[in-house]
Amino acid sequence: MAKGLALFDSPSARDLEQELSRRFGFAGFRPGQREVIEAVLAGRDVLAVMPTGQGKSLCFQLPATLQPGLTLVVSPLIALMKDQVDGLRAKGIAAAAFHSGLSEPERDRVVQALKLGRLQLLYVAPERVQHEWFMRLLRSAWVSLFVVDEAHCISHWGHDFRPDYLRLGALRRELQSPPCLALTATATPKVQADIAEKLDLREPLRVVTGFRRPNLRFSVRPCGSHAEKLSTLEQALADVRDGSAIIYCATRKHVEEVAVALSRGCFSPRPSPLAARPSVGYYHAGLADDLRAKVHEQFLTGRIGVLVATNAFGMGIDKPDVRLVVHYDVPGSLEAYYQEAGRAGRDGRPASCVLLFHRPDVRTQEYFIKQSGNEQADALRRLLKHMVAYASGETCRQLAFLDYFGDIDERALGPCGQCDRCLDPPTTGATATDPEEHTAVQAVLHTVACLHGRFGATRIVEILHGSLSKQVTRLRLHTLAGFGQLRSWRRPAISRLVQRLIASGYLRVEGLEFPVLEITAKGASVLDGKEPR
Ligand code: ADP
Ligand code: ZN
């Protein structure tokens, strides 16, 4: 039996609303919050998966003010602890944070308050709980709720595994297993199961909610080259009438290149990260701290309208009027993608999320995985595969996310009606009624079949377009029947056709690092004339 339950009667629904408004000034609960809070107050273990910005913190902050004992919150985000603690103190709640960034006197004050049982809420960084003296201190406190924030970090299957988190199961046991609330914005059903197991959750209530973002219009734009990515990006930006835009790139190099390209004529050859005239700025971890802070501020105040950034730009961004988020390079996981794209449209007004999908970019992510060390490489590769599958997926983009995160309730409400797939369902390509297109489809399928999975999309497009590149002549590919068969087509158009044939299952891509194209059984049956036109 968890400690403390006998001392405490759960408040009625009306009391909860009153407390919510009295303590926090909110008029009502957001989806999922009440369910979680009621279960927590009843002493149940809870696993809650809610997207960023949905209001996860309230799920433990409100109980912390209503329950006796200490609510212990493990969180890796030291930068955000301070904001939360300040906010709570301003509301008269006894909260503190304990992490490596504290000065000695600050630390002493926290320890004193803890010893005297004066704290309602204590935030700790996961590495703190490794220290024996700190553990002794915690053991002597009465922890009535154990909260694990960013709980996906405990799982190898997640996208942000942190070894420090593995200690948390043991920590909970040492604290005599108080009720546990695990929170995360991104966990597939597999990661959820892993969290429950590693934290020893007892028949936890699972709340997965809020993943549908009805005001976001998702789309994926297949691109055959960097030049095409850039022009697609410029088109997307041209549609933004107000508010701001974030362009995510996978590397610092791309960030700077894209920033220069977007502000051509306004930047000197060595651009500054701060806004130049049409207010393009950039941000990555290579910039000095004070410069990063300045860029951040200029973005928040609107002086920078278009910010090009790596994923280092993320934590604590809560700008309501981001109208467009473009991913210039494919990210490493759907978790990362949904989180970053989800920074669009926080104000609830329409916003767009565009992924520019240039298949060779997948190699950049492969490279990152190699760098990450072996332990997690397989799991990361799997996440990347899901990401790539999303990019070439044929169904509603919003449904793809709801499926991935297991948000069953929202899934039941059906497709979004506004993503690229909903508005412009993929024609199969192979069954095209336009005779010119039909011939083109045959040419692509035939060429891919002849090459027996030895080449990727770029080379196939080159051959069909009749480009005499060094590689083509060296490998004598210009002697193929299909060489130059689509000479009258523009290369991006051929490239799009190839992508469509992949998306509709006539071709498939094999291998992540050196992806090659192969014909599928479905594709082969079109060549054999078995599939009706
Ligand atoms: P998360 O941790 O899920 O990313 P936060 O807990 O930081 O989200 O909450 C995001 C914002 O929503 C905060 O500004 C918070 O004050 C606000 N918020 C939370 N719950 C409610 C509510 N019931 N009504 C109105 N605003 C809320
Ligand atoms: Zn849709």
Coordinates of C-alpha atoms and ligand atoms in Angstrom, one line a residue:
M1 CA 0.0 0.0 0.0
A2 CA 1.4 3.4 -0.9
K3 CA 2.1 5.7 2.0
G4 CA -0.3 8.5 2.8
L5 CA -3.5 7.3 1.1
A6 CA -5.3 6.6 4.3
L7 CA -4.8 10.2 5.4
F8 CA -6.4 11.7 2.4
D9 CA -9.9 11.9 0.9
S10 CA -10.1 12.7 -2.8
P11 CA -11.8 16.0 -3.4
S12 CA -15.1 16.0 -5.4
A13 CA -15.2 17.1 -9.0
R14 CA -16.5 20.5 -8.0
D15 CA -13.7 21.0 -5.5
L16 CA -11.1 20.2 -8.2
E17 CA -12.5 22.8 -10.5
Q18 CA -12.5 25.3 -7.7
E19 CA -8.9 24.5 -6.8
L20 CA -7.9 24.8 -10.4
S21 CA -9.4 28.2 -10.7
R22 CA -8.3 29.4 -7.2
R23 CA -4.7 28.2 -7.5
F24 CA -4.0 28.4 -11.2
G25 CA -6.6 30.8 -12.5
F26 CA -7.8 28.4 -15.2
A27 CA -11.4 28.1 -16.2
G28 CA -11.5 24.4 -16.9
F29 CA -9.4 21.3 -17.5
R30 CA -7.9 20.4 -20.8
P31 CA -8.5 17.0 -22.3
G32 CA -6.9 14.3 -20.2
Q33 CA -6.0 16.5 -17.2
R34 CA -8.9 15.7 -15.0
E35 CA -8.7 12.0 -15.6
V36 CA -5.0 11.9 -14.7
I37 CA -5.4 14.1 -11.7
E38 CA -8.3 12.1 -10.2
A39 CA -6.4 8.9 -10.7
V40 CA -3.2 10.4 -9.1
L41 CA -5.3 11.6 -6.1
A42 CA -6.8 8.2 -5.7
G43 CA -3.2 6.8 -5.4
R44 CA -3.1 5.0 -8.8
D45 CA -0.1 4.8 -11.0
V46 CA -0.6 6.8 -14.2
L47 CA 1.1 6.9 -17.6
A48 CA 0.1 10.0 -19.5
V49 CA 1.1 10.7 -23.1
M50 CA 0.1 14.2 -24.1
P51 CA 1.8 16.4 -26.7
T52 CA 3.9 19.4 -25.6
G53 CA 1.9 22.4 -24.6
Q54 CA -1.1 20.4 -23.6
G55 CA -0.5 21.0 -19.9
K56 CA 1.2 18.0 -18.4
S57 CA 2.7 19.9 -15.5
L58 CA -0.7 20.7 -14.1
C59 CA -1.3 17.0 -13.7
F60 CA 1.2 16.9 -10.8
Q61 CA 1.2 20.5 -9.7
L62 CA -2.5 20.5 -8.7
P63 CA -2.2 17.2 -6.8
A64 CA 0.9 18.5 -5.1
T65 CA -1.1 21.4 -3.6
L66 CA -3.9 19.1 -2.5
Q67 CA -2.0 16.2 -1.0
P68 CA 0.1 16.0 2.1
G69 CA 3.8 15.0 1.6
L70 CA 6.3 15.8 -1.1
T71 CA 5.8 15.5 -4.8
L72 CA 9.1 14.6 -6.3
V73 CA 9.5 15.5 -10.0
V74 CA 12.4 14.0 -11.9
S75 CA 13.1 16.1 -15.0
P76 CA 16.1 16.4 -17.3
L77 CA 15.2 19.9 -18.4
I78 CA 17.1 22.1 -15.8
A79 CA 16.5 25.1 -18.0
L80 CA 12.7 24.7 -17.5
M81 CA 12.8 23.9 -13.8
K82 CA 13.6 27.5 -12.8
D83 CA 10.6 28.9 -14.7
Q84 CA 8.3 26.3 -13.2
V85 CA 9.6 26.9 -9.7
D86 CA 9.3 30.7 -10.0
G87 CA 5.7 30.3 -11.4
L88 CA 4.7 28.0 -8.6
R89 CA 6.2 30.2 -5.9
A90 CA 4.4 33.2 -7.3
K91 CA 1.2 31.2 -6.7
G92 CA 2.2 30.6 -3.1
I93 CA 3.2 26.9 -3.6
A94 CA 6.3 25.7 -1.8
A95 CA 8.4 24.5 -4.7
A96 CA 12.2 24.1 -5.2
A97 CA 14.6 22.6 -7.7
F98 CA 17.7 20.7 -7.0
H99 CA 20.4 20.4 -9.7
S100 CA 24.0 21.0 -10.5
G101 CA 23.4 24.6 -11.4
L102 CA 22.6 25.8 -7.8
S103 CA 25.0 27.9 -5.7
E104 CA 26.0 26.5 -2.3
P105 CA 23.7 28.8 -0.3
E106 CA 20.8 27.9 -2.7
R107 CA 21.5 24.3 -2.2
D108 CA 21.6 24.6 1.6
R109 CA 18.3 26.3 1.6
V110 CA 16.7 23.5 -0.4
V111 CA 18.2 20.9 1.9
Q112 CA 16.9 22.7 4.9
A113 CA 13.4 23.1 3.6
L114 CA 13.4 19.4 2.7
K115 CA 14.6 18.4 6.1
L116 CA 11.9 20.4 7.7
G117 CA 9.2 18.9 5.5
R118 CA 8.3 22.4 4.2
L119 CA 8.3 21.6 0.5
Q120 CA 5.3 20.6 -1.5
L121 CA 7.2 20.1 -4.8
L122 CA 10.8 19.3 -5.5
Y123 CA 12.2 19.1 -9.0
V124 CA 15.4 17.1 -9.4
A125 CA 17.7 16.3 -12.3
P126 CA 18.0 12.5 -12.9
E127 CA 21.8 12.5 -12.2
R128 CA 21.2 13.9 -8.7
V129 CA 19.6 10.7 -7.5
Q130 CA 22.9 8.9 -8.1
H131 CA 24.4 10.7 -5.0
E132 CA 24.1 8.6 -1.8
W133 CA 23.8 11.6 0.5
F134 CA 21.0 13.0 -1.5
M135 CA 19.2 9.7 -1.5
R136 CA 19.5 9.6 2.3
L137 CA 17.9 13.0 2.4
L138 CA 15.1 11.9 0.1
R139 CA 14.5 8.7 2.1
S140 CA 13.9 10.7 5.2
A141 CA 11.4 12.9 3.4
W142 CA 7.8 11.6 2.8
V143 CA 7.4 11.4 -0.9
S144 CA 3.7 11.0 -1.6
L145 CA 3.9 11.3 -5.4
F146 CA 6.8 10.3 -7.6
V147 CA 6.7 12.0 -11.0
V148 CA 8.9 11.1 -13.9
D149 CA 8.8 13.8 -16.6
E150 CA 10.0 13.0 -20.2
A151 CA 9.5 9.4 -19.2
H152 CA 10.4 8.1 -22.7
C153 CA 14.0 8.7 -21.8
I154 CA 13.9 5.5 -19.8
S155 CA 13.4 3.4 -22.9
H156 CA 15.9 2.1 -25.4
W157 CA 13.1 2.1 -27.9
G158 CA 12.5 5.9 -27.5
H159 CA 14.3 8.6 -29.4
D160 CA 16.0 10.1 -26.4
F161 CA 17.3 7.3 -24.2
R162 CA 19.2 8.5 -21.1
P163 CA 21.1 6.0 -19.0
D164 CA 20.5 8.0 -15.8
Y165 CA 16.8 7.2 -16.2
L166 CA 17.4 3.5 -15.7
R167 CA 18.1 4.2 -12.0
L168 CA 14.6 5.6 -11.4
G169 CA 12.9 2.2 -10.9
A170 CA 15.3 1.4 -8.1
L171 CA 14.9 5.0 -6.7
R172 CA 11.2 4.5 -6.5
R173 CA 11.5 1.3 -4.6
E174 CA 13.9 2.9 -2.2
L175 CA 11.3 5.5 -1.5
Q176 CA 8.9 2.7 -0.6
S177 CA 7.1 2.8 -3.9
P178 CA 5.0 5.9 -3.7
P179 CA 2.3 6.3 -6.5
C180 CA 4.0 7.2 -9.7
L181 CA 3.0 9.5 -12.5
A182 CA 5.0 9.1 -15.7
L183 CA 4.6 11.8 -18.3
T184 CA 5.8 12.1 -21.8
A185 CA 4.9 13.9 -25.1
T186 CA 6.1 11.2 -27.3
A187 CA 5.8 7.5 -26.7
T188 CA 4.7 4.8 -29.1
P189 CA 2.8 1.9 -27.5
K190 CA 6.1 -0.1 -27.4
V191 CA 7.8 2.7 -25.5
Q192 CA 4.8 3.0 -23.2
A193 CA 5.0 -0.6 -22.3
D194 CA 8.7 -0.2 -21.6
I195 CA 8.1 2.8 -19.3
A196 CA 5.5 0.8 -17.3
E197 CA 7.9 -2.1 -16.9
K198 CA 11.0 -0.1 -16.0
L199 CA 9.1 2.1 -13.4
D200 CA 7.2 -0.9 -12.1
L201 CA 3.9 0.7 -12.6
R202 CA 1.0 -1.2 -11.0
E203 CA -1.9 -1.5 -13.4
P204 CA -1.4 2.0 -14.5
L205 CA -4.1 4.2 -15.9
R206 CA -3.0 5.1 -19.4
V207 CA -4.1 8.4 -20.8
V208 CA -3.0 9.1 -24.4
T209 CA -4.7 12.2 -25.7
G210 CA -4.5 15.4 -27.6
F211 CA -2.4 14.3 -30.5
R212 CA -4.8 15.5 -33.1
R213 CA -3.9 19.0 -34.2
P214 CA -6.9 20.1 -36.1
N215 CA -5.5 23.4 -37.2
L216 CA -2.3 22.0 -38.7
R217 CA -2.0 21.1 -42.4
F218 CA 0.7 18.5 -42.9
S219 CA 2.3 17.8 -46.2
V220 CA 5.4 16.1 -47.6
R221 CA 7.0 17.5 -50.8
P222 CA 9.3 15.0 -52.5
C223 CA 12.3 16.8 -53.9
G224 CA 14.9 15.5 -56.3
S225 CA 17.8 17.9 -55.4
H226 CA 18.9 20.6 -53.0
A227 CA 18.0 23.2 -55.6
E228 CA 14.4 21.9 -55.7
K229 CA 14.3 21.9 -51.9
L230 CA 15.2 25.5 -51.9
S231 CA 12.7 26.6 -54.4
T232 CA 10.0 24.5 -52.7
L233 CA 10.9 26.2 -49.4
E234 CA 10.7 29.6 -51.0
Q235 CA 7.3 28.9 -52.4
A236 CA 6.1 27.7 -49.0
L237 CA 7.4 30.9 -47.4
A238 CA 5.8 33.0 -50.0
D239 CA 2.4 31.8 -48.7
V240 CA 3.0 33.0 -45.2
R241 CA 1.1 36.3 -44.6
D242 CA 1.7 37.0 -41.0
G243 CA 3.3 35.5 -37.9
S244 CA 6.6 33.6 -38.2
A245 CA 8.2 30.5 -39.7
I246 CA 10.8 28.0 -38.5
I247 CA 12.9 26.1 -40.9
Y248 CA 14.6 23.0 -39.4
C249 CA 17.7 21.6 -40.9
A250 CA 19.7 18.5 -39.8
T251 CA 23.1 20.1 -39.7
R252 CA 24.7 23.5 -38.9
K253 CA 26.1 23.7 -42.4
H254 CA 22.6 23.4 -43.9
V255 CA 21.3 26.0 -41.4
E256 CA 23.8 28.5 -42.6
E257 CA 23.5 27.7 -46.3
V258 CA 19.7 28.0 -46.2
A259 CA 19.8 31.2 -44.2
V260 CA 22.2 32.7 -46.7
A261 CA 20.1 31.6 -49.6
L262 CA 16.9 32.9 -48.2
S263 CA 18.3 36.3 -47.5
R264 CA 20.4 36.6 -50.7
G265 CA 21.3 40.1 -51.4
C266 CA 20.7 41.2 -47.8
F267 CA 23.4 39.2 -46.1
S268 CA 27.0 39.7 -46.5
P269 CA 28.9 36.5 -47.5
R270 CA 29.5 35.9 -43.8
P271 CA 25.9 36.2 -42.5
S272 CA 25.1 37.1 -38.9
P273 CA 22.7 34.9 -37.0
L274 CA 20.7 38.0 -36.1
A275 CA 18.0 39.3 -38.4
A276 CA 19.1 41.2 -41.5
R277 CA 16.5 42.8 -43.6
P278 CA 13.8 40.5 -44.6
S279 CA 14.3 39.2 -41.1
V280 CA 15.9 35.9 -41.6
G281 CA 17.9 34.6 -38.7
Y282 CA 19.6 31.4 -37.7
Y283 CA 20.3 29.3 -34.7
H284 CA 22.4 26.3 -33.8
A285 CA 24.5 25.0 -31.0
G286 CA 27.7 26.4 -32.5
L287 CA 26.7 29.9 -31.6
A288 CA 27.9 31.6 -28.4
D289 CA 25.4 31.5 -25.6
D290 CA 24.7 35.2 -25.6
L291 CA 24.1 35.2 -29.3
R292 CA 21.7 32.3 -29.1
A293 CA 19.8 34.2 -26.4
K294 CA 19.6 37.2 -28.6
V295 CA 18.4 35.2 -31.6
H296 CA 15.8 33.6 -29.4
E297 CA 14.6 36.9 -28.1
Q298 CA 14.4 38.4 -31.6
F299 CA 12.4 35.5 -32.7
L300 CA 9.9 35.9 -29.8
T301 CA 9.5 39.6 -30.4
G302 CA 9.0 39.1 -34.1
R303 CA 12.1 40.9 -35.3
I304 CA 13.2 37.6 -36.8
G305 CA 10.3 36.4 -39.0
V306 CA 12.0 33.3 -40.5
L307 CA 14.3 31.4 -38.3
V308 CA 16.5 28.7 -39.7
A309 CA 17.7 26.3 -37.0
T310 CA 18.9 22.9 -36.0
N311 CA 16.9 20.9 -33.4
A312 CA 18.9 22.8 -30.8
F313 CA 16.2 25.4 -31.1
G314 CA 13.3 23.8 -29.3
M315 CA 13.1 23.7 -25.6
G316 CA 10.8 26.3 -24.1
I317 CA 9.6 27.8 -27.4
D318 CA 6.1 28.8 -26.9
K319 CA 5.4 31.3 -29.7
P320 CA 1.8 31.2 -30.5
D321 CA 1.8 32.5 -34.0
V322 CA 4.2 30.3 -35.9
R323 CA 2.4 29.8 -39.2
L324 CA 4.8 27.5 -40.9
V325 CA 7.3 24.9 -39.9
V326 CA 9.4 23.4 -42.7
H327 CA 11.7 20.5 -42.3
Y328 CA 14.4 21.1 -44.9
D329 CA 16.0 17.7 -44.1
V330 CA 14.3 14.6 -42.9
P331 CA 14.4 14.3 -39.1
G332 CA 15.5 11.1 -37.3
S333 CA 12.2 10.0 -35.9
L334 CA 8.5 10.7 -36.0
E335 CA 8.7 11.7 -32.4
A336 CA 11.2 14.5 -33.2
Y337 CA 9.2 15.4 -36.3
Y338 CA 5.8 15.7 -34.6
Q339 CA 7.3 17.7 -31.7
E340 CA 9.1 20.2 -34.0
A341 CA 6.3 20.5 -36.5
G342 CA 3.9 20.8 -33.6
R343 CA 5.4 24.2 -32.7
A344 CA 3.2 25.6 -35.5
G345 CA -0.2 27.0 -34.8
R346 CA -0.1 27.0 -31.0
D347 CA -2.7 29.8 -31.1
G348 CA -5.1 27.4 -32.7
R349 CA -5.2 29.3 -36.0
P350 CA -4.4 27.5 -39.3
A351 CA -0.7 26.7 -39.9
S352 CA 1.3 24.5 -42.2
C353 CA 3.9 21.8 -41.5
V354 CA 5.9 20.9 -44.6
L355 CA 8.5 18.1 -44.9
L356 CA 10.9 18.4 -47.8
F357 CA 11.8 14.8 -48.6
H358 CA 15.0 14.3 -50.6
R359 CA 15.8 10.7 -50.1
P360 CA 19.6 11.0 -50.0
D361 CA 19.1 13.1 -46.8
V362 CA 18.3 9.9 -45.0
R363 CA 22.0 9.2 -45.1
T364 CA 22.7 12.2 -42.8
Q365 CA 20.5 10.6 -40.2
E366 CA 22.3 7.3 -40.8
Y367 CA 25.5 9.0 -40.1
F368 CA 24.2 10.5 -36.8
I369 CA 23.1 7.0 -35.8
K370 CA 26.6 5.6 -36.5
Q371 CA 28.0 8.3 -34.3
S372 CA 25.7 7.6 -31.5
G373 CA 27.4 4.4 -30.5
N374 CA 26.2 0.8 -30.9
E375 CA 24.0 0.3 -28.0
Q376 CA 21.1 2.2 -29.4
A377 CA 21.8 2.0 -33.1
D378 CA 19.3 -0.6 -34.0
A379 CA 16.5 1.1 -32.1
L380 CA 17.4 4.4 -33.8
R381 CA 17.4 2.8 -37.2
R382 CA 13.9 1.5 -36.6
L383 CA 12.7 5.0 -35.7
L384 CA 14.3 6.3 -38.9
K385 CA 12.5 3.7 -40.9
H386 CA 9.2 4.8 -39.5
M387 CA 10.1 8.4 -40.4
V388 CA 10.9 7.4 -44.0
A389 CA 7.7 5.3 -44.2
Y390 CA 5.7 8.4 -43.1
A391 CA 7.4 10.5 -45.8
S392 CA 6.3 8.1 -48.5
G393 CA 3.0 7.0 -46.9
E394 CA -0.2 7.2 -48.7
T395 CA -2.8 7.8 -46.0
C396 CA -3.8 10.9 -44.1
R397 CA -0.8 12.4 -42.4
Q398 CA -2.7 13.2 -39.2
L399 CA -4.0 9.6 -39.0
A400 CA -0.4 8.4 -39.5
F401 CA 0.6 10.2 -36.3
L402 CA -2.4 9.1 -34.3
D403 CA -1.7 5.5 -35.2
Y404 CA 2.0 5.9 -34.3
F405 CA 1.3 7.3 -30.9
G406 CA -1.7 5.1 -30.2
D407 CA -4.2 7.9 -29.7
I408 CA -7.2 5.6 -30.3
D409 CA -10.0 8.0 -29.4
E410 CA -8.8 10.6 -31.9
R411 CA -8.1 8.0 -34.5
A412 CA -11.7 7.0 -34.4
L413 CA -12.7 10.5 -35.6
G414 CA -11.2 9.8 -39.0
P415 CA -8.9 11.6 -41.5
C416 CA -8.1 15.3 -41.2
G417 CA -9.4 16.5 -44.5
Q418 CA -6.7 19.0 -45.0
C419 CA -3.3 17.3 -45.4
D420 CA -1.7 16.7 -48.8
R421 CA -3.0 13.1 -48.8
C422 CA -6.6 14.1 -47.9
L423 CA -6.7 16.9 -50.5
D424 CA -4.9 15.2 -53.3
P425 CA -5.0 11.4 -52.8
P426 CA -2.2 9.7 -54.6
T427 CA -3.2 8.3 -57.9
T428 CA -1.4 5.0 -58.3
G429 CA 0.6 6.3 -61.2
A430 CA 0.8 2.9 -62.8
T431 CA -2.9 3.0 -63.6
A432 CA -2.7 6.5 -65.1
T433 CA -5.2 7.2 -67.8
D434 CA -3.1 9.8 -69.6
P435 CA -1.3 7.9 -72.3
E436 CA 1.9 10.0 -72.0
E437 CA 2.0 9.3 -68.3
H438 CA 1.3 5.6 -68.9
T439 CA 4.3 5.4 -71.2
A440 CA 6.5 7.2 -68.7
V441 CA 5.4 4.8 -65.9
Q442 CA 6.3 1.9 -68.1
A443 CA 9.7 3.4 -68.8
V444 CA 10.4 3.9 -65.1
L445 CA 9.3 0.4 -64.1
H446 CA 11.2 -1.2 -67.0
T447 CA 14.4 0.7 -66.2
V448 CA 14.3 -0.1 -62.6
A449 CA 13.6 -3.8 -63.4
C450 CA 16.6 -4.0 -65.8
L451 CA 19.0 -2.6 -63.2
H452 CA 18.2 -5.3 -60.6
G453 CA 18.3 -3.1 -57.5
R454 CA 21.8 -1.7 -58.2
F455 CA 21.0 2.0 -58.3
G456 CA 19.1 4.6 -56.4
A457 CA 16.5 7.1 -57.5
T458 CA 18.9 9.8 -58.5
R459 CA 20.7 7.5 -61.0
I460 CA 17.4 6.2 -62.4
V461 CA 16.2 9.7 -63.0
E462 CA 19.5 10.6 -64.7
I463 CA 19.2 7.6 -67.0
L464 CA 15.6 8.3 -68.0
H465 CA 16.4 11.9 -68.6
G466 CA 19.4 11.0 -70.7
S467 CA 22.0 12.8 -68.7
L468 CA 25.5 11.8 -69.7
S469 CA 27.1 12.1 -66.3
K470 CA 30.5 10.6 -65.6
Q471 CA 28.9 7.8 -63.6
V472 CA 26.5 7.0 -66.4
T473 CA 29.1 6.7 -69.1
R474 CA 31.6 4.9 -66.9
L475 CA 29.0 2.2 -66.1
R476 CA 27.8 2.3 -69.7
L477 CA 24.3 3.0 -68.6
H478 CA 23.7 5.1 -71.7
T479 CA 23.4 1.9 -73.6
L480 CA 20.2 0.9 -71.8
A481 CA 16.9 0.9 -73.7
G482 CA 15.4 3.3 -71.2
F483 CA 18.3 5.9 -71.6
G484 CA 16.8 9.3 -72.5
Q485 CA 13.3 7.9 -72.9
L486 CA 11.9 10.7 -70.8
R487 CA 14.2 13.4 -72.3
S488 CA 11.3 15.7 -72.8
W489 CA 10.4 15.7 -69.1
R490 CA 12.0 17.9 -66.5
R491 CA 14.1 16.1 -64.0
P492 CA 12.0 17.1 -61.0
A493 CA 8.9 15.8 -62.7
I494 CA 10.6 12.4 -63.3
S495 CA 11.7 12.4 -59.8
R496 CA 8.2 13.0 -58.6
L497 CA 6.9 10.2 -60.7
V498 CA 9.5 7.9 -59.2
Q499 CA 8.4 9.0 -55.7
R500 CA 4.8 8.4 -56.5
L501 CA 5.5 4.9 -57.7
I502 CA 7.3 4.2 -54.5
A503 CA 4.4 5.7 -52.4
S504 CA 1.9 3.5 -54.2
G505 CA 3.9 0.3 -53.9
Y506 CA 5.1 -0.3 -57.4
L507 CA 8.7 0.3 -56.5
R508 CA 10.4 -0.1 -53.1
V509 CA 13.5 1.4 -51.6
E510 CA 16.0 -1.0 -50.1
G511 CA 18.7 0.0 -47.6
L512 CA 19.0 3.2 -45.6
E513 CA 22.6 4.2 -46.1
F514 CA 22.8 3.5 -49.8
P515 CA 19.2 3.2 -50.8
V516 CA 18.5 1.4 -54.1
L517 CA 15.3 1.0 -56.1
E518 CA 13.7 -2.3 -56.8
I519 CA 10.5 -3.3 -58.5
T520 CA 7.8 -4.9 -56.4
A521 CA 5.6 -7.8 -57.4
K522 CA 2.8 -5.2 -58.0
G523 CA 5.2 -3.2 -60.3
A524 CA 6.2 -6.3 -62.2
S525 CA 2.6 -7.2 -62.8
V526 CA 2.1 -3.8 -64.5
L527 CA 5.0 -4.6 -66.8
D528 CA 3.6 -8.0 -67.6
G529 CA 0.3 -6.3 -68.6
K530 CA -1.5 -8.1 -65.8
E531 CA -2.7 -5.1 -63.9
P532 CA -5.6 -3.4 -65.7
R533 CA -4.8 0.1 -66.8
Ligands
ADP1 P1 3.5 20.5 -21.3 O1 4.3 20.1 -20.1 O2 2.4 19.5 -21.6 O3 4.3 20.8 -22.5 P2 2.8 22.8 -19.8 O4 2.5 22.0 -18.6 O5 4.1 23.5 -19.8 O6 2.7 21.8 -21.0 O7 1.6 23.7 -20.1 C1 1.5 24.5 -21.3 C2 0.7 25.8 -21.0 O8 -0.6 25.5 -20.8 C3 1.2 26.5 -19.7 O9 1.3 27.9 -20.1 C4 0.1 26.2 -18.8 O10 0.0 27.2 -17.8 C5 -1.1 26.1 -19.7 N1 -2.2 25.3 -19.1 C6 -2.1 24.1 -18.6 N2 -3.3 23.6 -18.2 C7 -4.2 24.5 -18.5 C8 -5.7 24.7 -18.4 N3 -6.4 23.7 -17.9 N4 -6.2 25.8 -18.9 C9 -5.5 26.8 -19.4 N5 -4.2 26.7 -19.6 C10 -3.5 25.6 -19.1
ZN2 ZN -5.4 14.1 -43.7

